[in-house]
Short mmCIF file of C-alpha atoms in Angstrom, two decimals:
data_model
loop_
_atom_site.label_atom_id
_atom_site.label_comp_id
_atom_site.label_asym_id
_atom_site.label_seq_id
_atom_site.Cartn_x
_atom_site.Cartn_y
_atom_site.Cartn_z
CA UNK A 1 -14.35 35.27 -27.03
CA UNK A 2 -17.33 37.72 -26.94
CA UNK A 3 -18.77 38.91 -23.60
CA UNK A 4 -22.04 36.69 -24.50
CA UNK A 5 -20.45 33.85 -25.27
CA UNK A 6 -18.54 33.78 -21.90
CA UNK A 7 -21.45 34.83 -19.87
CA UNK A 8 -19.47 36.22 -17.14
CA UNK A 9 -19.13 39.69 -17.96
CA UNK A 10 -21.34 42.98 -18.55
CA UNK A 11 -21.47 45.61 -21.27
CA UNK A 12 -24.05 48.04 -22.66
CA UNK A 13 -25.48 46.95 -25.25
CA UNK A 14 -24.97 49.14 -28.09
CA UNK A 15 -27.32 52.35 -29.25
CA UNK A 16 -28.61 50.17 -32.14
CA UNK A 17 -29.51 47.92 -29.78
CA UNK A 18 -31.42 49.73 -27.50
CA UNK A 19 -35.26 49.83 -27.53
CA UNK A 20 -36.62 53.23 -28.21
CA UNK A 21 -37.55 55.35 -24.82
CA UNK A 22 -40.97 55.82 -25.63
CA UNK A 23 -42.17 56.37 -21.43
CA UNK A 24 -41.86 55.14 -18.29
CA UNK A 25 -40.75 51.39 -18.15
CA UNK A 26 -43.21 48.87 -17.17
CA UNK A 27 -42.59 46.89 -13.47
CA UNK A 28 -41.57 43.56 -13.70
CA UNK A 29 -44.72 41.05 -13.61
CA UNK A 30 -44.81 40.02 -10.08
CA UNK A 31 -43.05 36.40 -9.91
CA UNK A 32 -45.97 33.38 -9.01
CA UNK A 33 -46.05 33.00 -5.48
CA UNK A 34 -43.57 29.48 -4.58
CA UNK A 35 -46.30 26.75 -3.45
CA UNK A 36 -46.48 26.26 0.65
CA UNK A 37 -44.12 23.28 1.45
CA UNK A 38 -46.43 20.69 3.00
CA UNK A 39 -46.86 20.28 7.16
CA UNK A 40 -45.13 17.81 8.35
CA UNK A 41 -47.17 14.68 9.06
CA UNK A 42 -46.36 15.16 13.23
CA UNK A 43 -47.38 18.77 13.57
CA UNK A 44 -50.64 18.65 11.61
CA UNK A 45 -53.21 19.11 14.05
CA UNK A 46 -50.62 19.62 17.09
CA UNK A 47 -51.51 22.18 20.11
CA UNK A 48 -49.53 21.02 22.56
CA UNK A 49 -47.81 23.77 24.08
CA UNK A 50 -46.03 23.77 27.72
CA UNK A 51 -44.17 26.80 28.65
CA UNK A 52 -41.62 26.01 31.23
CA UNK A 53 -40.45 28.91 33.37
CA UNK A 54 -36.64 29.53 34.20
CA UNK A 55 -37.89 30.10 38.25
CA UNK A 56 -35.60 28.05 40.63
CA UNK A 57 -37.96 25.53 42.98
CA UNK A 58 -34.73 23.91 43.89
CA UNK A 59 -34.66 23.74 48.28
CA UNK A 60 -30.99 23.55 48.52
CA UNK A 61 -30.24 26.08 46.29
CA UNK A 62 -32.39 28.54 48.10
CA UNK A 63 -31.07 27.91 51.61
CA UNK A 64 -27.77 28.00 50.65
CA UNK A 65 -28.57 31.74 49.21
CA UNK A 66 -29.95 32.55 51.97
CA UNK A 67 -27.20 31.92 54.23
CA UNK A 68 -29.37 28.96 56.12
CA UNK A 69 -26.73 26.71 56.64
CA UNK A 70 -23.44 26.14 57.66
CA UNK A 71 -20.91 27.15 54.78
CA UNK A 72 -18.38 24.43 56.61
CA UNK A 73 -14.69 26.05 56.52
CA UNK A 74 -14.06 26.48 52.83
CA UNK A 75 -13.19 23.41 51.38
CA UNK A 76 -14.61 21.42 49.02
CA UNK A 77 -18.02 19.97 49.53
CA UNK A 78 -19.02 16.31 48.05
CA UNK A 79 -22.07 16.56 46.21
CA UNK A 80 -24.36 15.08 43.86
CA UNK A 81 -24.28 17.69 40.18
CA UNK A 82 -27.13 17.63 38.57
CA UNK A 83 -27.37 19.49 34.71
CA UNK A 84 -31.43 20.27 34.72
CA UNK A 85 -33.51 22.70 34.11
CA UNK A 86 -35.37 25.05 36.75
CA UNK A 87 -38.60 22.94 35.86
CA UNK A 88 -37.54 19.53 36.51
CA UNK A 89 -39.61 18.53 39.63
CA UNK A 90 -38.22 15.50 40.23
CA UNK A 91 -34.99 17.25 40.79
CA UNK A 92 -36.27 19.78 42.43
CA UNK A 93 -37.83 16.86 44.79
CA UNK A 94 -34.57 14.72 45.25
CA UNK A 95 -32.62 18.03 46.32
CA UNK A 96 -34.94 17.61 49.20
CA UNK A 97 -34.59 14.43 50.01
CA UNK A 98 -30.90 14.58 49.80
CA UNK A 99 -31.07 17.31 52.27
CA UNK A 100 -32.65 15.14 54.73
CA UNK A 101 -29.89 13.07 53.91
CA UNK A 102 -27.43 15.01 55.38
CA UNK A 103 -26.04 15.32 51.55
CA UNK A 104 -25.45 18.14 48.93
CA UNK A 105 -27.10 18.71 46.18
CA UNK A 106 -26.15 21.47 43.49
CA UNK A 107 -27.28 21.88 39.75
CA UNK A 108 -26.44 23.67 36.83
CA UNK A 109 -30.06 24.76 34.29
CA UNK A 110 -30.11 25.29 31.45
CA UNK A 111 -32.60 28.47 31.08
CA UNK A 112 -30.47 29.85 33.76
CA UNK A 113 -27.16 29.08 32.73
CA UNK A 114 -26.72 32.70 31.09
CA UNK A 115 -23.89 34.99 33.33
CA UNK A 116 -23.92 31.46 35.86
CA UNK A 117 -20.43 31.81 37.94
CA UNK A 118 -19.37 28.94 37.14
CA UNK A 119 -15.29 28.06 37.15
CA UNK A 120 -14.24 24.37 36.49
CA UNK A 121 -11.18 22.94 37.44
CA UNK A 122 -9.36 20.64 34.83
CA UNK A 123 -6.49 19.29 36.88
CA UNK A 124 -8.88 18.76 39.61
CA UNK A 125 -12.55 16.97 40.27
CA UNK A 126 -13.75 20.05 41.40
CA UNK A 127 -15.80 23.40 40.58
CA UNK A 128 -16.48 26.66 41.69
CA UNK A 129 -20.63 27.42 41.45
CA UNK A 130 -21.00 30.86 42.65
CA UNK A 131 -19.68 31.39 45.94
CA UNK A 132 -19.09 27.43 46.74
CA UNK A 133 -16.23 25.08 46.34
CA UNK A 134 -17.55 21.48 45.13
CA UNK A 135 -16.09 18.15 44.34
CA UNK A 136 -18.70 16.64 42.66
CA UNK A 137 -19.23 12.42 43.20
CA UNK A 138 -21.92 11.79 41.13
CA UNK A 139 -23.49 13.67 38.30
CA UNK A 140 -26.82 13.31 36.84
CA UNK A 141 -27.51 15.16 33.01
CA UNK A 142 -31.62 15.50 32.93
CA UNK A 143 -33.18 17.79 30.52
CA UNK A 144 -30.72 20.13 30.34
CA UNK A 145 -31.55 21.27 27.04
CA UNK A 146 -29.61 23.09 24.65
CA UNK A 147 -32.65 24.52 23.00
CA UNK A 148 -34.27 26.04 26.65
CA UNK A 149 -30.62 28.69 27.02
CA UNK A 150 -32.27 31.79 26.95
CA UNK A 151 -30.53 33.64 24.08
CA UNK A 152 -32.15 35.21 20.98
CA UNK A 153 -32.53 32.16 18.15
CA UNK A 154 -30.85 33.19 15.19
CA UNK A 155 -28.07 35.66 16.16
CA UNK A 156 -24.24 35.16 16.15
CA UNK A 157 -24.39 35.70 20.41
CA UNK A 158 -26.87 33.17 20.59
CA UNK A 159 -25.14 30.55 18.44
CA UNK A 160 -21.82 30.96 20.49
CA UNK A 161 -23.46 30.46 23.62
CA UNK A 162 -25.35 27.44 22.97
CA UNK A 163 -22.20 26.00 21.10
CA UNK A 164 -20.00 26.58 24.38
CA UNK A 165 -22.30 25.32 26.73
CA UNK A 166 -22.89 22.16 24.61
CA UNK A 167 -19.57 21.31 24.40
CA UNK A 168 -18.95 21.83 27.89
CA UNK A 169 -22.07 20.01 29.55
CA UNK A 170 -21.43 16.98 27.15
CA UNK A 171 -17.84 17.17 29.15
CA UNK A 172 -19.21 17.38 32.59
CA UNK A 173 -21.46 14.46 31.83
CA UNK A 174 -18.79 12.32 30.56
CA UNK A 175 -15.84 13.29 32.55
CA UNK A 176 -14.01 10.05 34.09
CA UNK A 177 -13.52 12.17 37.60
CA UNK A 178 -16.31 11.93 39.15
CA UNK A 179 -19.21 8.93 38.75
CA UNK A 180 -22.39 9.14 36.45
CA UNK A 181 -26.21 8.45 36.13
CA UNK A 182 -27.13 7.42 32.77
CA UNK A 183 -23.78 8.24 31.57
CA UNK A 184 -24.00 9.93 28.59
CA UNK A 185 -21.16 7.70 26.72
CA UNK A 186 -23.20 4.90 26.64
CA UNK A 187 -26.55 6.91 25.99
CA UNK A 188 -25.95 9.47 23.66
CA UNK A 189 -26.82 7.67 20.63
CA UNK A 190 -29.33 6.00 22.12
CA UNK A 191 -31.82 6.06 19.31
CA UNK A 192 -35.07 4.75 19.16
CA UNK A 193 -33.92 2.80 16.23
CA UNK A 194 -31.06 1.02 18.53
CA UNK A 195 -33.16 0.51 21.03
CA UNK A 196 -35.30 -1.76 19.03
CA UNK A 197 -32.55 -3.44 17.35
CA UNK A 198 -31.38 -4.83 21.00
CA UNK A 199 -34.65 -4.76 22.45
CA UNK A 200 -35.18 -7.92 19.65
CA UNK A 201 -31.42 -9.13 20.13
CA UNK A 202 -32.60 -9.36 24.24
CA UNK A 203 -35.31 -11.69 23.35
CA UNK A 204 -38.57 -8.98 23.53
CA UNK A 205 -41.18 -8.36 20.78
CA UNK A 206 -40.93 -5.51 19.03
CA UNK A 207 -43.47 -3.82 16.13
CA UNK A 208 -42.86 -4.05 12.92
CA UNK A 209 -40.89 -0.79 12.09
CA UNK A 210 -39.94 1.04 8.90
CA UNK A 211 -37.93 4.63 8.72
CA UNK A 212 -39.39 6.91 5.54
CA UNK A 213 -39.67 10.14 4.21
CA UNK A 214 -42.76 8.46 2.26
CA UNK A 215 -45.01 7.19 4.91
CA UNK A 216 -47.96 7.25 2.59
CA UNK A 217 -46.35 4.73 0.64
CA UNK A 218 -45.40 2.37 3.66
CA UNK A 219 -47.32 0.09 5.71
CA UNK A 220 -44.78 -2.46 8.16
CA UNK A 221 -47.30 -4.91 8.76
CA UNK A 222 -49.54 -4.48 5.82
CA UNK A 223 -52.50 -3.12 7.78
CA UNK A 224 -52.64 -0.23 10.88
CA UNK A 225 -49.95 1.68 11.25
CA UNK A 226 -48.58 4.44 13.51
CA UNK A 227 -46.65 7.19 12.82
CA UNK A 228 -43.83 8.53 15.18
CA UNK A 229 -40.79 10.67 15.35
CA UNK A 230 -37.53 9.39 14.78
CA UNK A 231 -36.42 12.14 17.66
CA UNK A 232 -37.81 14.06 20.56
CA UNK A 233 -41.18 14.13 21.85
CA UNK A 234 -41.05 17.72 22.54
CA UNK A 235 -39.43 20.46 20.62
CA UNK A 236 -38.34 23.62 21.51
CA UNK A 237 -38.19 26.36 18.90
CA UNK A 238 -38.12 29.10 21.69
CA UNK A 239 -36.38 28.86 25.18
CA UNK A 240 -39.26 27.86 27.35
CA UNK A 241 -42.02 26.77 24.96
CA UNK A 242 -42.02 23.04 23.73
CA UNK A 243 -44.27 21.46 21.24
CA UNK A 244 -44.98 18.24 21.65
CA UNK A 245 -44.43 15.77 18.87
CA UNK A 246 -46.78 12.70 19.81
CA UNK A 247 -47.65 9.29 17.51
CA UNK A 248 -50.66 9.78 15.67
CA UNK A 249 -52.63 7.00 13.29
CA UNK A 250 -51.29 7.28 9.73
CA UNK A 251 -54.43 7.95 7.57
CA UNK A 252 -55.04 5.90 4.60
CA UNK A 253 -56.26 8.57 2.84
CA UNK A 254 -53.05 10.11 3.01
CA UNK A 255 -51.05 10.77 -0.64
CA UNK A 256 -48.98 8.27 -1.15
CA UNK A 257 -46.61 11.02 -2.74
CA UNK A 258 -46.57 13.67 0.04
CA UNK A 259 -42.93 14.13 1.12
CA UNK A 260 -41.88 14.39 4.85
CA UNK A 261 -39.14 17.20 5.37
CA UNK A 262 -37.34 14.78 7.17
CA UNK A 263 -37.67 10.75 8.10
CA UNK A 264 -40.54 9.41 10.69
CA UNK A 265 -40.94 6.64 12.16
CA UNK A 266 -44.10 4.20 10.97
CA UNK A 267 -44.57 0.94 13.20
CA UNK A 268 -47.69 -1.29 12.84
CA UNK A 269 -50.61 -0.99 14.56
CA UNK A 270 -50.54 -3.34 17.26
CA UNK A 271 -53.76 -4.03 19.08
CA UNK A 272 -53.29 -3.96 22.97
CA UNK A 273 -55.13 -4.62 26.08
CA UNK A 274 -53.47 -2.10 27.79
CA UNK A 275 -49.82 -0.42 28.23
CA UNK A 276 -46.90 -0.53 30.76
CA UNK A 277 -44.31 2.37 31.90
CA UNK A 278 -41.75 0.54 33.78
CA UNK A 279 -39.43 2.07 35.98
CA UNK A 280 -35.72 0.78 36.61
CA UNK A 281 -34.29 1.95 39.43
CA UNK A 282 -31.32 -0.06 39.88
CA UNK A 283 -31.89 -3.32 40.29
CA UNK A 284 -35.52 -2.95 41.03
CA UNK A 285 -38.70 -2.70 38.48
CA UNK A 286 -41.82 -0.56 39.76
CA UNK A 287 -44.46 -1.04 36.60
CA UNK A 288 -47.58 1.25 36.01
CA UNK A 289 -50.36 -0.22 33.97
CA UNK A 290 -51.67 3.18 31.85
CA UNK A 291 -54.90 2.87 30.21
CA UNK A 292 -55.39 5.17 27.44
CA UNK A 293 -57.65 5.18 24.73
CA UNK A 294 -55.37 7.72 21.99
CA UNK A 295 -51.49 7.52 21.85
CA UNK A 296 -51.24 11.03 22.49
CA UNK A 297 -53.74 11.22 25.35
CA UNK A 298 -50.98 11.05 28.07
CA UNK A 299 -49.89 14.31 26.92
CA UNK A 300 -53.30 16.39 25.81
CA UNK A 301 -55.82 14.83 27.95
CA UNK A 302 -53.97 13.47 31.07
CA UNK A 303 -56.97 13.77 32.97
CA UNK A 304 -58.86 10.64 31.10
CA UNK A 305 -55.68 8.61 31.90
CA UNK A 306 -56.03 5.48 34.01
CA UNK A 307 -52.51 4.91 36.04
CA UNK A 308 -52.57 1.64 38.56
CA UNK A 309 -49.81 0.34 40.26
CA UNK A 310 -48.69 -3.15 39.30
CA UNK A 311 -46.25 -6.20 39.77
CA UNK A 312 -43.57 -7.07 36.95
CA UNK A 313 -43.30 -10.44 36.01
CA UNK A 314 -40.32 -11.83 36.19
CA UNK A 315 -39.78 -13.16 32.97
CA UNK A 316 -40.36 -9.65 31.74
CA UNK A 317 -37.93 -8.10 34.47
CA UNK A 318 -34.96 -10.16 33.83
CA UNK A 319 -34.99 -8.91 29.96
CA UNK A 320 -35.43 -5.11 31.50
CA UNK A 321 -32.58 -5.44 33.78
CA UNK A 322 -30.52 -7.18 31.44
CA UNK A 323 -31.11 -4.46 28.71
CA UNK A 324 -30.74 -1.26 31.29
CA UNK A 325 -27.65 -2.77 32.38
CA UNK A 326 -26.82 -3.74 28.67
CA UNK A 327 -27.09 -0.03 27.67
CA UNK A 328 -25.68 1.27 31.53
CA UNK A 329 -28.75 2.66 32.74
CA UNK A 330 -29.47 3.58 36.43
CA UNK A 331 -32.85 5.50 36.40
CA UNK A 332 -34.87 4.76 33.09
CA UNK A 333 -38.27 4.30 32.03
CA UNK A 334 -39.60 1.30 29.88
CA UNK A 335 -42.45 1.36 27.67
CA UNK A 336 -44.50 -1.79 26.42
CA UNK A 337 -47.70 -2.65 25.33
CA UNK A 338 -49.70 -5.61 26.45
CA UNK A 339 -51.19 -8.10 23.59
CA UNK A 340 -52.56 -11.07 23.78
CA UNK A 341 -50.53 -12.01 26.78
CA UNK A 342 -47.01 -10.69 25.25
CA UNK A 343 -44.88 -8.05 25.99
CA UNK A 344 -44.24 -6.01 22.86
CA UNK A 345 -41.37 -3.06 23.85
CA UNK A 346 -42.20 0.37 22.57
CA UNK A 347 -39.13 2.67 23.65
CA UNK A 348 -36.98 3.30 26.90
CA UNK A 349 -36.62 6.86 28.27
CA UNK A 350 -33.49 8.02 29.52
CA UNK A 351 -34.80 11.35 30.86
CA UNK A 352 -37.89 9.73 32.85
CA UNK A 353 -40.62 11.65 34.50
CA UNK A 354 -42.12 9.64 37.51
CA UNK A 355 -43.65 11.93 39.36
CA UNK A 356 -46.90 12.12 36.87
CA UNK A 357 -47.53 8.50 37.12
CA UNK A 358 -47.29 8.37 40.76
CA UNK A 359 -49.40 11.06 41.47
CA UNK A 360 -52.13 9.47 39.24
CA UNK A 361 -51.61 6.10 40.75
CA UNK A 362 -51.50 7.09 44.19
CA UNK A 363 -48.19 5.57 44.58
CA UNK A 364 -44.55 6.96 45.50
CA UNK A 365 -42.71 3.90 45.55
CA UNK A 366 -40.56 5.10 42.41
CA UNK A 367 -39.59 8.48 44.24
CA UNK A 368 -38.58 6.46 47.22
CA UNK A 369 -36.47 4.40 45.35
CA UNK A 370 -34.90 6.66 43.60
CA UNK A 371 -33.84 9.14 46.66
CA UNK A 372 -32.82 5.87 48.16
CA UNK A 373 -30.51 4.70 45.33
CA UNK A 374 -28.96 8.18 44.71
CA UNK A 375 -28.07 9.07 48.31
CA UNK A 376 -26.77 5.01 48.98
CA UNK A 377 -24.39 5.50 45.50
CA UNK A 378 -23.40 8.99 46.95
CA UNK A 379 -22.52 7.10 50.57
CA UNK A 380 -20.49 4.22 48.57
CA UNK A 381 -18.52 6.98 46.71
CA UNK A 382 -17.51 9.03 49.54
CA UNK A 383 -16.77 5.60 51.73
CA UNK A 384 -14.15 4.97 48.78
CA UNK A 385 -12.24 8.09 49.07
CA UNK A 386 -14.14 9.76 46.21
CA UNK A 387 -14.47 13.01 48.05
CA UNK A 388 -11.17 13.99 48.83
#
């Protein structure tokens, strides 16, 4: 077979073939220019931007450096673990508290988990962090994201360390040693997909919801809809700068044809007299009515945010409960909206931020509730022989 026929090999052509060198041969035409792919729908229009510094606020932490208190004789400590980062503030709170406590608190961040001394034991429920000997009792996993371990995005060093901290943090926060918050075998896939599924199976209204890559061509409902991400609600291209990814209207005017680079959520548009965030702690509900008049507003204008304290009924309650406990959730964070006298459930957040709402509100019961419940868990552990 000739070398064109099979296509896979290369020989000058011959001097007959050859075009006569009559100068200088003329550059390639420059190739058109590929079209822009299009913005995805949740990042048109998006300037959220919150840079989190890897600065430890954490009390313990710091006193313990510092040589503040008594080391004890060498053995291991009980504590409560906590996988974080530097600016989780309700951490960094609860370490207090627990202090008051008479009980230890130690964490692991994520932007400052590069050169940590860390040793774990296999054989044993305990650890080596730095210079101390713990035997963890209960572990907490809270924003300790992957994306916020400061290593350079795109390089070989950077993908090993993120791989080998994944794997082990998704250990610590599963291991059968030791007891968990929010354990992460029961809340890992945890989708906001699931969560509506059961939040309907558990006897609560939920919107209307479709999953496209089209969602100019979709309307749940047939009228209003909202558009929402099928994943986080704040990404993290860089270690310590997150973009947020917030529900926005979907336009009408939008082409019907205009591809998403990956699937969003679009829900109906359900007209509310207000919202709830409600807290379970527990077996206790603490409920914040939030007034708002844009679904992103909580995030880029907090300041025009209305938070007031408020009772749960109990109807409403004994579906919460029964889903946290459903899905094995200690500390978690319940959104609804409030129409026409209904409860219609939105989403429930694992990794729940309180401290916001309460400082709006003027109202700290959730905080209190939540040292309370940690340190009183931590107490029934160690009564049971957990900390040996």
């Amino acid at each position: 077979m000739t070398a064109a026929g099979r296509g896979d090999e290369r020989v000058p052509p011959s001097e007959v073939d050859r075009p006569a060198e009559t100068g200088p041969a003329a550059p390639p035409a420059p190739r058109p220019a590929a079209p822009a792919p299009p913005v995805p729908l949740l990042l048109q229009g998006q300037d959220y931007l919150f840079r989190s510094q890897p600065r430890c606020l954490d009390f313990q932490e710091q006193v313990h450096r510092l040589g503040m208190v008594d080391e004890g004789d060498g053995g291991p400590v009980p504590c409560v673990l906590v996988l974080a980062r530097a600016a989780d503030m309700e951490m960094n709170e609860l370490s207090v508290a627990l202090a008051e406590r008479g009980i230890r608190m130690a964490r692991i961040d994520a932007d400052r988990s590069v050169d940590l001394p860390l040793t774990v034991y296999t054989d044993q429920p305990l650890l080596e962090l730095d210079r101390w000997l713990l035997r963890p009792l209960l572990v907490w996993r809270r924003h300790f994201e992957l994306a916020s371990i400061p290593v350079e995005p795109g390089t070989l060093a950077g993908a090993y360390a993120v791989d080998q901290w994944g794997s082990v943090a998704n250990w610590l926060a599963s291991r059968g040693d030791w007891a968990h918050v929010n354990p992460s075998r029961a809340t890992a896939h945890l989708d906001r997909l699931t969560q509506l599924a059961d939040a309907a199976a558990f006897g609560l209204r939920v919107p209307r919801t479709t999953v496209t890559t089209r969602p100019g061509r979709t309307r749940p409902g047939g009228g209003r809809c909202i558009v929402k991400t099928s994943g986080r609600h704040l990404l993290e291209p860089r270690p310590g700068r997150q973009h947020g990814l917030f529900p926005r209207p979907l336009e009408t005017s939008r082409a019907g044809d205009v591809p998403e680079s990956a699937p969003v959520i679009v829900q109906e548009y359900v007209p509310a007299e207000t919202e709830l965030r409600v807290f379970v702690v527990g077996e206790s509900c603490l409920a914040f009515q939030v007034d708002k008049l844009d679904p992103a507003q909580l995030w880029v204008d907090p300041g025009a945010v209305r938070v007031t304290p408020v009772e749960v009924p109990g109807g409403l309650a004994d579906r919460l409960l029964a889903l946290a406990r459903h899905w094995r959730l200690q500390v978690a964070a319940f959104d609804l909206l409030v129409a026409g006298g209904d409860h219609v459930f939105l989403e429930v957040n694992v990794n729940c931020d309180w401290r916001w709402f309460e400082h709006r509100a003027g109202d700290h019961r959730v905080s209190a509730a939540v040292h309370e419940w940690v340190a009183a868990r931590f107490k029934e552990l160690l009564g049971a022989g957990k900390g040996r």
